[in-house]
GROMACS .gro file of C-alpha atoms in nm:
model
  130
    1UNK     CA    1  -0.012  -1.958   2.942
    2UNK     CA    2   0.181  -1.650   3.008
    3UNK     CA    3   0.223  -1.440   2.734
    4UNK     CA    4   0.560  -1.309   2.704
    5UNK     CA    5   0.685  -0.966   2.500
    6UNK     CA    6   0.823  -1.192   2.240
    7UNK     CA    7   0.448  -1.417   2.185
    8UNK     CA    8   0.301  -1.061   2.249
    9UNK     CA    9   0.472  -0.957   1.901
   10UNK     CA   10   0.412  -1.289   1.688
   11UNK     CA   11   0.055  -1.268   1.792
   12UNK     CA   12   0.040  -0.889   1.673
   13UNK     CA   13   0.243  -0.956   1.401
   14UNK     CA   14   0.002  -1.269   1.294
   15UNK     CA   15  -0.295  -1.078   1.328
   16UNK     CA   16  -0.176  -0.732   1.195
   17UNK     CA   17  -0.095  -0.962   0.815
   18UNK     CA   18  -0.435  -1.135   0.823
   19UNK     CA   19  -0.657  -0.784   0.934
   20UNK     CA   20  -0.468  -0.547   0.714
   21UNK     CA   21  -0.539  -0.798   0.396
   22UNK     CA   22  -0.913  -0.701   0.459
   23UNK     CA   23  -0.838  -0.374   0.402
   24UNK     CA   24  -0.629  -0.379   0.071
   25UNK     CA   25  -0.912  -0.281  -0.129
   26UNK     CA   26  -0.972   0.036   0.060
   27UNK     CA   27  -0.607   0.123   0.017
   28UNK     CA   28  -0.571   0.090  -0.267
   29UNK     CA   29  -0.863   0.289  -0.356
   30UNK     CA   30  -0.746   0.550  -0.168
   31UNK     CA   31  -0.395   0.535  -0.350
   32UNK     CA   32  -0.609   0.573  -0.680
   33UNK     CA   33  -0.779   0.884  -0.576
   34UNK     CA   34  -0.477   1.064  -0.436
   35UNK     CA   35  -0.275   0.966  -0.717
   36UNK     CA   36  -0.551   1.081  -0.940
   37UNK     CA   37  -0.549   1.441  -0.784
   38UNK     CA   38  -0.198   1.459  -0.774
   39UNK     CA   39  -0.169   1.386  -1.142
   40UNK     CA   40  -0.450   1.690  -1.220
   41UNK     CA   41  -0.259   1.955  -1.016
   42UNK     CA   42   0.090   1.859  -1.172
   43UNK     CA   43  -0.096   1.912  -1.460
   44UNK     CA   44  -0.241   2.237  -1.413
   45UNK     CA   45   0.069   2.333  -1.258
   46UNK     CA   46   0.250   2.293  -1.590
   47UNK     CA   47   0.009   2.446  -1.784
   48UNK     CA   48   0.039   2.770  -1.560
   49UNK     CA   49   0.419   2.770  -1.564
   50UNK     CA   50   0.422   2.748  -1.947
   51UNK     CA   51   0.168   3.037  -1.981
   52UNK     CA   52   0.321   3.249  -1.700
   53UNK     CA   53   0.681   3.157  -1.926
   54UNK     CA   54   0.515   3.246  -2.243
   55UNK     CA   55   0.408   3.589  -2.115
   56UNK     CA   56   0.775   3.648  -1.908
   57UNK     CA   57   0.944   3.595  -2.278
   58UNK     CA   58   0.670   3.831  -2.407
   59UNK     CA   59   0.708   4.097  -2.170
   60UNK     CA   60   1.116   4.087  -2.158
   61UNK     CA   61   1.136   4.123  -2.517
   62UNK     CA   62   0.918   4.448  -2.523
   63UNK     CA   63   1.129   4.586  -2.236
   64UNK     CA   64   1.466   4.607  -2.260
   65UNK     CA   65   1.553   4.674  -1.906
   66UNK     CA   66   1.357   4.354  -1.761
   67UNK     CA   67   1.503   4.038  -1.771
   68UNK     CA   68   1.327   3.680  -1.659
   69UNK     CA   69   1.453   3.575  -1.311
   70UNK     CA   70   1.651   3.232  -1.241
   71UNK     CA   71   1.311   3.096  -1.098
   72UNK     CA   72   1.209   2.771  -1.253
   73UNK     CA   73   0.849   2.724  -1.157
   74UNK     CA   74   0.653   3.017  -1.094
   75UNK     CA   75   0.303   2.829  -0.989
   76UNK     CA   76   0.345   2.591  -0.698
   77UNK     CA   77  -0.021   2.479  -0.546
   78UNK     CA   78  -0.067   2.354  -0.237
   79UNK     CA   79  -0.349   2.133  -0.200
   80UNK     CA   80  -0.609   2.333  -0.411
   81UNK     CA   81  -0.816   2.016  -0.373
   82UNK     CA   82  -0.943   1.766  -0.086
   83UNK     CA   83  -1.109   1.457  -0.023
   84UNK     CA   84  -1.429   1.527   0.101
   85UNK     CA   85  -1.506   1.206   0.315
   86UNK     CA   86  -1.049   1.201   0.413
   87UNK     CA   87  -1.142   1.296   0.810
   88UNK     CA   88  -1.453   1.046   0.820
   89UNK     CA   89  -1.356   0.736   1.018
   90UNK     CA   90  -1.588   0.490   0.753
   91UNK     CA   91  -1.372   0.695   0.476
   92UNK     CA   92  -1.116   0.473   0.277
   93UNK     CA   93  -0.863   0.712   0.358
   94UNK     CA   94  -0.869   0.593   0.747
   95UNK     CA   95  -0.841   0.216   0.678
   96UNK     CA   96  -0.521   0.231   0.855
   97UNK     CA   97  -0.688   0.375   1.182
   98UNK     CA   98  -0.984   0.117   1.147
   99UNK     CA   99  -0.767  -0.162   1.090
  100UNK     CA  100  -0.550  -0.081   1.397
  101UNK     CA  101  -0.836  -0.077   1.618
  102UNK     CA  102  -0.937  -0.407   1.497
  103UNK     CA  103  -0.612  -0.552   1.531
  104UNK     CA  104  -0.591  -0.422   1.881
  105UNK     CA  105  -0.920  -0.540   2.006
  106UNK     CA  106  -0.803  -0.894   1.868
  107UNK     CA  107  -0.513  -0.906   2.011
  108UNK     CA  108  -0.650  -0.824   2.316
  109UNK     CA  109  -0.901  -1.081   2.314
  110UNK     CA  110  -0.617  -1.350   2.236
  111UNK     CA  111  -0.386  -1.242   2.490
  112UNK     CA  112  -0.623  -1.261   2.772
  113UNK     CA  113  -0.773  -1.635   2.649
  114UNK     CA  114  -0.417  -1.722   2.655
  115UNK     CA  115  -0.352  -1.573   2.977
  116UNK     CA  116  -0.626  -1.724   3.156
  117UNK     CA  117  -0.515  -2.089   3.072
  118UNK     CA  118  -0.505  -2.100   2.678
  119UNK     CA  119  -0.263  -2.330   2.504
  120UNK     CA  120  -0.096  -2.270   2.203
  121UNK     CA  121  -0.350  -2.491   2.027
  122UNK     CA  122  -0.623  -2.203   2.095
  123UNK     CA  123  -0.333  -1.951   2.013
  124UNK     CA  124  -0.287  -2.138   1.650
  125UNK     CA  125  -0.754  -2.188   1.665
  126UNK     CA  126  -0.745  -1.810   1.740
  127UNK     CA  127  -0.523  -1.676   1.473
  128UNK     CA  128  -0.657  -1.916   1.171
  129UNK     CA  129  -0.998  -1.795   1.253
  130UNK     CA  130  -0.920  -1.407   1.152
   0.00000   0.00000   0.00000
């Protein structure tokens, strides 16, 4: 069977749904853990603004020739924390990459069975065994 672009894209489409539902665990996991450390900084972050504002009122009412500034937020940080394991490919934070692969190799594996005289009943065998 020759495999054109448009069976090309229903395989990798087919086998893209049924790989990346392996992987829903990990992802979410690693939505929990970045959500979790974003949640701690925009805390700390408003804890730091309100003391820095508390100290700004202070400081402008002793000194009448200061005056606080239109600035809104006066502590912005930028990523004062990582994810140790984020550049390790066995890291839940790289399911993406190690779900691609795996989708690839599959594909791969389908298109040339198909191309060297596969029928679209080993095409449908194929894709129901992922």
């Amino acid at each position: 069977m020759r495999v054109t672009k448009t069976v090309r894209e229903y395989i990798e489409k087919c086998v893209r749904e049924k790989v990346y539902k392996k992987y829903e665990a990990e992802e979410a996991e690693a939505n929990r853990q970045r959500e979790e450390i974003n949640n701690f900084i925009e805390s700390l972050e408003d804890t730091m603004n309100e003391y820095v504002e508390k100290h700004i009122k202070i400081f402008v009412e002793e000194h009448p020739y200061a005056e606080r500034g239109s600035r809104e937020n006066f502590v912005s940080l930028y990523n004062p924390i990582n994810i140790i394991d984020r550049h390790m490919n066995s890291s839940v934070h790289n399911w993406r990459n190690r779900a691609r692969v795996e989708v690839d190799e599959k594909v791969t594996d389908i298109i040339v069975t198909l191309e060297l005289g596969g029928t679209k009943a080993d095409l449908d065998r194929m894709l129901s065994e992922i």
